[in-house]
Tab-separated table of C-alpha atoms in Angstrom:
chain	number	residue	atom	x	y	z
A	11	UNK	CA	76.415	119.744	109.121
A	12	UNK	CA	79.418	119.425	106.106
A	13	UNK	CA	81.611	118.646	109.099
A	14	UNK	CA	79.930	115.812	110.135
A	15	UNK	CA	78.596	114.389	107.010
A	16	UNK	CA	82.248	114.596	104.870
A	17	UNK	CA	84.364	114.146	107.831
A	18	UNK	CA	84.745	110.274	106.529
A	19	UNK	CA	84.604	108.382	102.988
A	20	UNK	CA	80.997	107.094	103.103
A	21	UNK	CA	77.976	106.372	100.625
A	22	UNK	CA	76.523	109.591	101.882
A	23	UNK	CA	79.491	111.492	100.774
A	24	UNK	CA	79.943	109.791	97.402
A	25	UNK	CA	76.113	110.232	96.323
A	26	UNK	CA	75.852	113.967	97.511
A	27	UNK	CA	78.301	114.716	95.124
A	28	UNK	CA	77.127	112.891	91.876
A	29	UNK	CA	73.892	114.084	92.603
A	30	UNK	CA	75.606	117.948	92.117
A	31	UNK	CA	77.316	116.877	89.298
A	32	UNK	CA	74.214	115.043	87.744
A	33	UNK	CA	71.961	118.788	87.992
A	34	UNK	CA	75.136	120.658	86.831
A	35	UNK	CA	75.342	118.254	83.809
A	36	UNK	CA	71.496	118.648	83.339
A	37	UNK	CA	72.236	122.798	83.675
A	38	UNK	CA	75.030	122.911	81.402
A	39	UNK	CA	72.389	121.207	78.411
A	40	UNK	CA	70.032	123.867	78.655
A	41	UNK	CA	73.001	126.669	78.151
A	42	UNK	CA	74.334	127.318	74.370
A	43	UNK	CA	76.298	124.638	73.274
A	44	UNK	CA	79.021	126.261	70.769
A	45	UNK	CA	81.382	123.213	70.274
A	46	UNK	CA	80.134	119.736	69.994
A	47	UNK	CA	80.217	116.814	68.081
A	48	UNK	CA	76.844	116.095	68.985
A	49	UNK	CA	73.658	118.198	68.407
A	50	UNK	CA	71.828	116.150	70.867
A	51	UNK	CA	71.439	117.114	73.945
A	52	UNK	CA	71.099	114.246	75.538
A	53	UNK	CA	74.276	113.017	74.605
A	54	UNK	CA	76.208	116.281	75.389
A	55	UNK	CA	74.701	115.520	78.907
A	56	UNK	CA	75.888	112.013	79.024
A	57	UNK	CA	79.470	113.107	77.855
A	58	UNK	CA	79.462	115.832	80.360
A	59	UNK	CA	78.698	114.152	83.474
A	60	UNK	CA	80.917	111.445	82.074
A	61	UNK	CA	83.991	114.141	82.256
A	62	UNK	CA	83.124	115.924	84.968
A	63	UNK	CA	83.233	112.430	86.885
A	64	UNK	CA	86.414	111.591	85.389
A	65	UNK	CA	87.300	114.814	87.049
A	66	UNK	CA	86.510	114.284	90.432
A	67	UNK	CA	87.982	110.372	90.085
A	68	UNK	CA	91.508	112.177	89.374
A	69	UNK	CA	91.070	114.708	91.868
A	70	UNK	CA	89.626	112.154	94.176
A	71	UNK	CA	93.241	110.287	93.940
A	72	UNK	CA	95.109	113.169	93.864
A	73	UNK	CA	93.898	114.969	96.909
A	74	UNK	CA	93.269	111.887	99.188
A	75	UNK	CA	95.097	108.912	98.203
A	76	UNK	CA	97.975	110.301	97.246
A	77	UNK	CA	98.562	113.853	99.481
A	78	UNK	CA	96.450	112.973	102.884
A	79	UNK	CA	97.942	110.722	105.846
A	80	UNK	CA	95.724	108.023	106.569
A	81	UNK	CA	94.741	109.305	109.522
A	82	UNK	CA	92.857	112.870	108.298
A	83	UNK	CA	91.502	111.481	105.446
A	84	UNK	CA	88.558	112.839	104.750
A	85	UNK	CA	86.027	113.449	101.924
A	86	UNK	CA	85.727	117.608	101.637
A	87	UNK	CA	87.379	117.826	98.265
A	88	UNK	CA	84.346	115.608	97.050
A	89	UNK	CA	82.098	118.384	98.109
A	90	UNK	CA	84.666	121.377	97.097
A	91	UNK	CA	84.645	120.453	93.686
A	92	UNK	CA	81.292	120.361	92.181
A	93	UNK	CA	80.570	123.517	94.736
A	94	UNK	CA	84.092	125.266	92.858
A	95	UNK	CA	82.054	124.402	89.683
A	96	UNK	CA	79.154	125.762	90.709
A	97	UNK	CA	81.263	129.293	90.778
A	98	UNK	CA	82.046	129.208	87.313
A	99	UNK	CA	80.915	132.013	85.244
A	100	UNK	CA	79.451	129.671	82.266
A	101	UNK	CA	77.869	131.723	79.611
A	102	UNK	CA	78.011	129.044	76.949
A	103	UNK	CA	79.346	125.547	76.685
A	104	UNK	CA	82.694	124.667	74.618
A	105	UNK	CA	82.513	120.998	75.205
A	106	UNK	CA	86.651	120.725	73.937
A	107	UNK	CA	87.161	123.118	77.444
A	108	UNK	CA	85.595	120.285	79.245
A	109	UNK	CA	86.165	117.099	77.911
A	110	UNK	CA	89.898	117.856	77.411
A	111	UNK	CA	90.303	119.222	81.081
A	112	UNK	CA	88.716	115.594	81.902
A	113	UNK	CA	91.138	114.130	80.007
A	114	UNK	CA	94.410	115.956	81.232
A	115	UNK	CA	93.222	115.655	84.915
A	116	UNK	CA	93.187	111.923	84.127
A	117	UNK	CA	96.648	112.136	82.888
A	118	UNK	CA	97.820	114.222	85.835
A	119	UNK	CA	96.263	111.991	88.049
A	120	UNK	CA	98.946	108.861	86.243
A	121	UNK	CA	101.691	111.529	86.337
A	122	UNK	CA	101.170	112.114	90.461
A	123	UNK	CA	101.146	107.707	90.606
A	124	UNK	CA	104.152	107.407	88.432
A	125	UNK	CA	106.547	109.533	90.657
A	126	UNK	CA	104.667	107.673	93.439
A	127	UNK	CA	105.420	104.091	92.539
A	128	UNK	CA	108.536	102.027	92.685
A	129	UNK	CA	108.228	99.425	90.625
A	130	UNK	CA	109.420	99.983	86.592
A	131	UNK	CA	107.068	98.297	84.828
A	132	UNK	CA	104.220	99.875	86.397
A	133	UNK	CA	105.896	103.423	86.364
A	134	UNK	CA	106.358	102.695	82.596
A	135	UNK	CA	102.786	101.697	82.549
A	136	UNK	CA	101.320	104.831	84.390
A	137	UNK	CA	103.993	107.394	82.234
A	138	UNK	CA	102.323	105.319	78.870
A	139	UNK	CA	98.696	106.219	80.248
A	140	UNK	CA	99.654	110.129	80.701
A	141	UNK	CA	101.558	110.384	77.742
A	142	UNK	CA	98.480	108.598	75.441
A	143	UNK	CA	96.090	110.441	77.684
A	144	UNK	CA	97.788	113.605	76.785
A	145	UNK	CA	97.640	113.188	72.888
A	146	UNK	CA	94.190	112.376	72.958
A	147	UNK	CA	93.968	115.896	74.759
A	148	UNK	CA	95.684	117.413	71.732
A	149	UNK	CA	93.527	115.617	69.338
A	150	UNK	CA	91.129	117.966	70.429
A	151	UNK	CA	92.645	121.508	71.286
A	152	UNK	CA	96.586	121.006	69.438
A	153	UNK	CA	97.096	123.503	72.201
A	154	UNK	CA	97.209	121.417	74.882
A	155	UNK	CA	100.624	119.368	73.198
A	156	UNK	CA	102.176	122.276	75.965
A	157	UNK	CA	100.882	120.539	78.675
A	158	UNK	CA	103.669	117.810	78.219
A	159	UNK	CA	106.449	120.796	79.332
A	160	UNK	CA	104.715	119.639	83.111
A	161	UNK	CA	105.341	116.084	83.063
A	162	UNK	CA	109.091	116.789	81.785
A	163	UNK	CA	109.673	119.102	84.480
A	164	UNK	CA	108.507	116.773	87.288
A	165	UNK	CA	110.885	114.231	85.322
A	166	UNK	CA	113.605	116.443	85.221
A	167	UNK	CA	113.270	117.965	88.838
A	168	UNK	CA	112.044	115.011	91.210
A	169	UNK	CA	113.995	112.793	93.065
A	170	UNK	CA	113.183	109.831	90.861
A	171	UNK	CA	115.416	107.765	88.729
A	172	UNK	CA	115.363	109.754	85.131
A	173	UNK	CA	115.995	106.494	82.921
A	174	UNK	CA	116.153	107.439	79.146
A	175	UNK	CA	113.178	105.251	78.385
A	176	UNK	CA	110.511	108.008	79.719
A	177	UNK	CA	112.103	110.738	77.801
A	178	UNK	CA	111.360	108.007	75.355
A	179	UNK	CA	107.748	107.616	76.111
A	180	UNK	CA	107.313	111.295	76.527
A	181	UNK	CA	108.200	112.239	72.962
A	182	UNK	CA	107.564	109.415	70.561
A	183	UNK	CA	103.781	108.950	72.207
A	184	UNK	CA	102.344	112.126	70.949
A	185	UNK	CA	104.440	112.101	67.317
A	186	UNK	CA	102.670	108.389	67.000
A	187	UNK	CA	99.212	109.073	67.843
A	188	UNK	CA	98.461	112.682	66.205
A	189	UNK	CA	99.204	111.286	62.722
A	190	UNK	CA	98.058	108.193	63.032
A	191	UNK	CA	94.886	110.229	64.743
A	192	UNK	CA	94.630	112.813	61.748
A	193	UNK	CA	94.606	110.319	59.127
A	194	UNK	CA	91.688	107.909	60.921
A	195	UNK	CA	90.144	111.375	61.487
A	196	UNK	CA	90.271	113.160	58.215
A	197	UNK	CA	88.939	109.547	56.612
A	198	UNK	CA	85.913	109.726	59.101
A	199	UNK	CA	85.686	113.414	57.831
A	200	UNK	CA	85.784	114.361	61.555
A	201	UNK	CA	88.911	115.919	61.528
A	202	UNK	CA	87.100	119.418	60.862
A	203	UNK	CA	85.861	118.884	64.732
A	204	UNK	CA	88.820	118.154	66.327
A	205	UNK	CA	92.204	119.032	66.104
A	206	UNK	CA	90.948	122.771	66.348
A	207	UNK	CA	93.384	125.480	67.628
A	208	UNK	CA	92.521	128.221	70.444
A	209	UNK	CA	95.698	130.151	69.238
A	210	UNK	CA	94.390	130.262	65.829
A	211	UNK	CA	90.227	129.992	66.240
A	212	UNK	CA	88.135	132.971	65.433
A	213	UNK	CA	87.226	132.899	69.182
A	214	UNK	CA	90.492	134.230	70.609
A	215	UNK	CA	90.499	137.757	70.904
A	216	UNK	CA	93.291	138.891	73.203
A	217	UNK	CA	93.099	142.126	75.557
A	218	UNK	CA	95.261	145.139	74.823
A	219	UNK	CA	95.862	145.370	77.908
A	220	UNK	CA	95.596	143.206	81.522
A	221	UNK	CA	92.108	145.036	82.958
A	222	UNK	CA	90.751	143.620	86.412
A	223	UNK	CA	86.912	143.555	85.675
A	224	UNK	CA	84.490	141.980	88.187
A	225	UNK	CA	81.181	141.724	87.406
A	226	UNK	CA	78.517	140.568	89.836
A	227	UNK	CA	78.673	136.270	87.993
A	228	UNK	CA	82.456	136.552	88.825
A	229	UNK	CA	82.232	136.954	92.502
A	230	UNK	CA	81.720	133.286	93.487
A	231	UNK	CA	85.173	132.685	91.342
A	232	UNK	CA	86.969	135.609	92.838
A	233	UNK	CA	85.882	134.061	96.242
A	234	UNK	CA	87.189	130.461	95.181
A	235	UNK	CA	90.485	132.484	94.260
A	236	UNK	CA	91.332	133.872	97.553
A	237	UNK	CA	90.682	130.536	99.095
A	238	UNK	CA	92.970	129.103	97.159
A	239	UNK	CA	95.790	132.209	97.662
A	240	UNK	CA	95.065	131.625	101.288
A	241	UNK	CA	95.222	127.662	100.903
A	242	UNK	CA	98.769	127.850	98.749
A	243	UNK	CA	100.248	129.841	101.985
A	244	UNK	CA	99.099	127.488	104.602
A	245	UNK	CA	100.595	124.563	102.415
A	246	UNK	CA	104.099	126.214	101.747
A	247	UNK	CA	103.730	127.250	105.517
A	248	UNK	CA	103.378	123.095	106.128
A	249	UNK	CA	106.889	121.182	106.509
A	250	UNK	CA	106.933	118.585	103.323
A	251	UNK	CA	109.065	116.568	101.269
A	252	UNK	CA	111.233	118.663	98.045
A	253	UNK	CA	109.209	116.010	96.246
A	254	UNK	CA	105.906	116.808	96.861
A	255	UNK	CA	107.128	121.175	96.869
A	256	UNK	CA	108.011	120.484	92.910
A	257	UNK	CA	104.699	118.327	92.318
A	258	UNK	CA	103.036	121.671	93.650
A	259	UNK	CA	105.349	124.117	91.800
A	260	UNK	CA	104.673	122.535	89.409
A	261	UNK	CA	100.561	122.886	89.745
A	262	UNK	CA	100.823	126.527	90.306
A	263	UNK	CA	103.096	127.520	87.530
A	264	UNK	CA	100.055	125.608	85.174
A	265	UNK	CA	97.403	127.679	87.475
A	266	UNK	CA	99.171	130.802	86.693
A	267	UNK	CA	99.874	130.852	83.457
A	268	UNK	CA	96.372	129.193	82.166
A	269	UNK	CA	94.825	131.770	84.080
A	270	UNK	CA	96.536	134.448	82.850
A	271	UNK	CA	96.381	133.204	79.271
A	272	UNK	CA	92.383	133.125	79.329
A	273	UNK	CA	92.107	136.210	81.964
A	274	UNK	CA	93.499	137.788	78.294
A	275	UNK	CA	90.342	136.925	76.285
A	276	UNK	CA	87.520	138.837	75.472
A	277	UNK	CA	85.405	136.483	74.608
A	278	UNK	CA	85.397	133.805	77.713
A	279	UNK	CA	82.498	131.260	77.721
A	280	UNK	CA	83.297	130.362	81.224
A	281	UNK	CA	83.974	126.519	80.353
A	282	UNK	CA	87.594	127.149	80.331
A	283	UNK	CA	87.604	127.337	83.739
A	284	UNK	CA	87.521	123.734	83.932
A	285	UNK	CA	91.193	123.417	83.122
A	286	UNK	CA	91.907	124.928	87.041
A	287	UNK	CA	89.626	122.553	88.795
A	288	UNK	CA	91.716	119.910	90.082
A	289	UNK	CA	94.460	123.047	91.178
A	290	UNK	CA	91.871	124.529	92.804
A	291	UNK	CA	90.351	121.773	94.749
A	292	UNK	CA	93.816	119.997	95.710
A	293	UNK	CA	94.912	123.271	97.202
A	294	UNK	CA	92.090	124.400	99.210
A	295	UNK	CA	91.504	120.725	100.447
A	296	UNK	CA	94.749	121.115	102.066
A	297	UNK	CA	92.926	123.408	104.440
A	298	UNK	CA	91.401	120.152	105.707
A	299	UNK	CA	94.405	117.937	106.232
A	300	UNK	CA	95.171	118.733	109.689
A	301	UNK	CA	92.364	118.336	111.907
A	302	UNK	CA	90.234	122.021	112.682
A	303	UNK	CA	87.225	122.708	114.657
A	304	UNK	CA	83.719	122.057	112.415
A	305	UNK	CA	82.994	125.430	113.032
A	306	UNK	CA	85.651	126.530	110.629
A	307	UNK	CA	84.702	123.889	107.831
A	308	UNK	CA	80.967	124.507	108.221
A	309	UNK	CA	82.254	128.170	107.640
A	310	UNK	CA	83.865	128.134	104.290
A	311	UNK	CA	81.536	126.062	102.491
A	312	UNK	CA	78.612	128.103	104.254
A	313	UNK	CA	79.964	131.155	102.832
A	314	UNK	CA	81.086	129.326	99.536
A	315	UNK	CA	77.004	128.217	99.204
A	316	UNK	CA	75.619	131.812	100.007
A	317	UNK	CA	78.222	133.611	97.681
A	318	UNK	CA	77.125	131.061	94.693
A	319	UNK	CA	73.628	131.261	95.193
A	320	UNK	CA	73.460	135.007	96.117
A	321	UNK	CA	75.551	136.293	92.729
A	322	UNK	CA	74.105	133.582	90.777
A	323	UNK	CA	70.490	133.067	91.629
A	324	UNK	CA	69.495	136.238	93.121
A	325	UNK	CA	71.502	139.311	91.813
């Protein structure tokens, strides 16, 4: 069944996919939009497949271009990720949650190629992309300037060459493009939609205290979640390079603490779990890298489907 047909790259396992991601764009419409440039819905639609496809591009070259051998390649992750998004507990869309996740998986994506790569023009290249790609994150949520911390540290930790002209490209990038952004921005009189703050919204209203809730919409997600804790042992269990440990030190410290940060707010749409997608995915992919029975695949994403469409559908 989901053995079979995503054991290899193929057609069949590209258009499954899109199709999913095509009826969750075409869900996601008929929800509340609270953040938009666009009152359209037609266009929100268009911009949301657009990002969610972005998405699974990134994680598509993350998880099995860049982490798989050759050999036990295989296509799950394309299936994981619109079923992980499926699992979300979307109340209402914030399209900044989802566009700007699009865009920061993109840069991740540039960030996992540069330390990758050899040659120094096209690790320049690649740093350039995540660093722009970054900024035009920020132009959006200013938040998301914190993001850069993760690129430093895999600069600062990894066995690669730490040549003064990415520290360079890491810093001045941002300080060029947010001004120069603001000022196109604020002449368009657009600058009132972007560059908004979750900090300082009206929307952030923070806990006074950590409380473990768990209504019945948040089951599918709190199954996705012990996948993944199960997923993170088996990898750390797995003999690999330091290089590849700090790449996915790196992704859990940004799991963690996003997590935590919007696990803290009372008023969750659900779209902000869009920022943990490509953690999410990568990791429990890694189930698949070594070769197991299709009993055992056909299991998880059998009791992925029921759990989904039981809590969301029926209960």
């Amino acid at each position: 069944m989901f053995a079979k047909t995503f054991e290899k790259f193929s057609y069949t396992s590209v258009v499954i996919p899109t199709l999913l991601l095509l009826g969750i764009s075409y869900y996601y419409t008929t929800l509340e939009i609270t953040e938009s440039l666009f009152e359209s819905k037609f266009i929100n639609g268009i911009l949301i497949f657009g990002a969610l496809a972005l998405s699974c591009y990134s994680i598509d070259t993350v998880t099995r271009q860049l982490t798989i051998e050759r050999t036990n390649r295989n296509a799950y992750h394309l299936l994981l990720y619109p079923l992980i998004i499926m699992c979300y507990p979307v109340e209402s869309i914030d399209m900044r949650f989802i566009v700007s996740s699009a865009v920061i998986w993109a840069a991740w994506r540039n960030v996992r190629i540069f330390v990758e790569i050899n040659n120094p023009e096209r690790k320049n290249k690649r740093l350039l992309d995540a660093s722009v790609l970054l900024s035009f994150s920020s132009l959006i949520i200013v938040e998301n300037l914190i993001i850069f911390i993760y690129p430093l540290i895999v600069l600062i930790t990894s066995n690669i060459n730490r040549d003064f002209k990415y520290f360079i490209i890491i810093f001045m990038t941002p300080l060029i493009i947010l001004p120069s952004g603001y000022v196109l921005l604020s002449f368009l009189s657009l600058d009132t939609y972007l560059f908004s703050s979750y900090f300082f919204g009206d929307q952030l209203q923070i806990l006074d205290e950590f409380k473990l809730f768990l209504p019945f919409n948040y089951i599918p997600i709190y199954v996705v979640f012990i996948l993944y804790i199960l997923s993170v042992i088996l990898k750390f269990n797995r003999a690999s390079g330091l290089q590849r440990r700090i790449l996915d030190f790196v992704g859990i410290l940004f799991f963690i603490l996003t997590a935590y940060f919007f696990s803290m707010n009372q008023e969750l749409t659900g779209s902000e779990f869009h920022y943990l997608s490509l953690i999410l995915v990568y990791f429990i992919s890694q189930i698949f890298v070594k070769k197991i029975k299709s009993l055992y695949v056909n299991f998880i994403f059998i009791v992925l489907i029921a759990t989904l469409v039981t809590f969301n559908f029926f209960i």
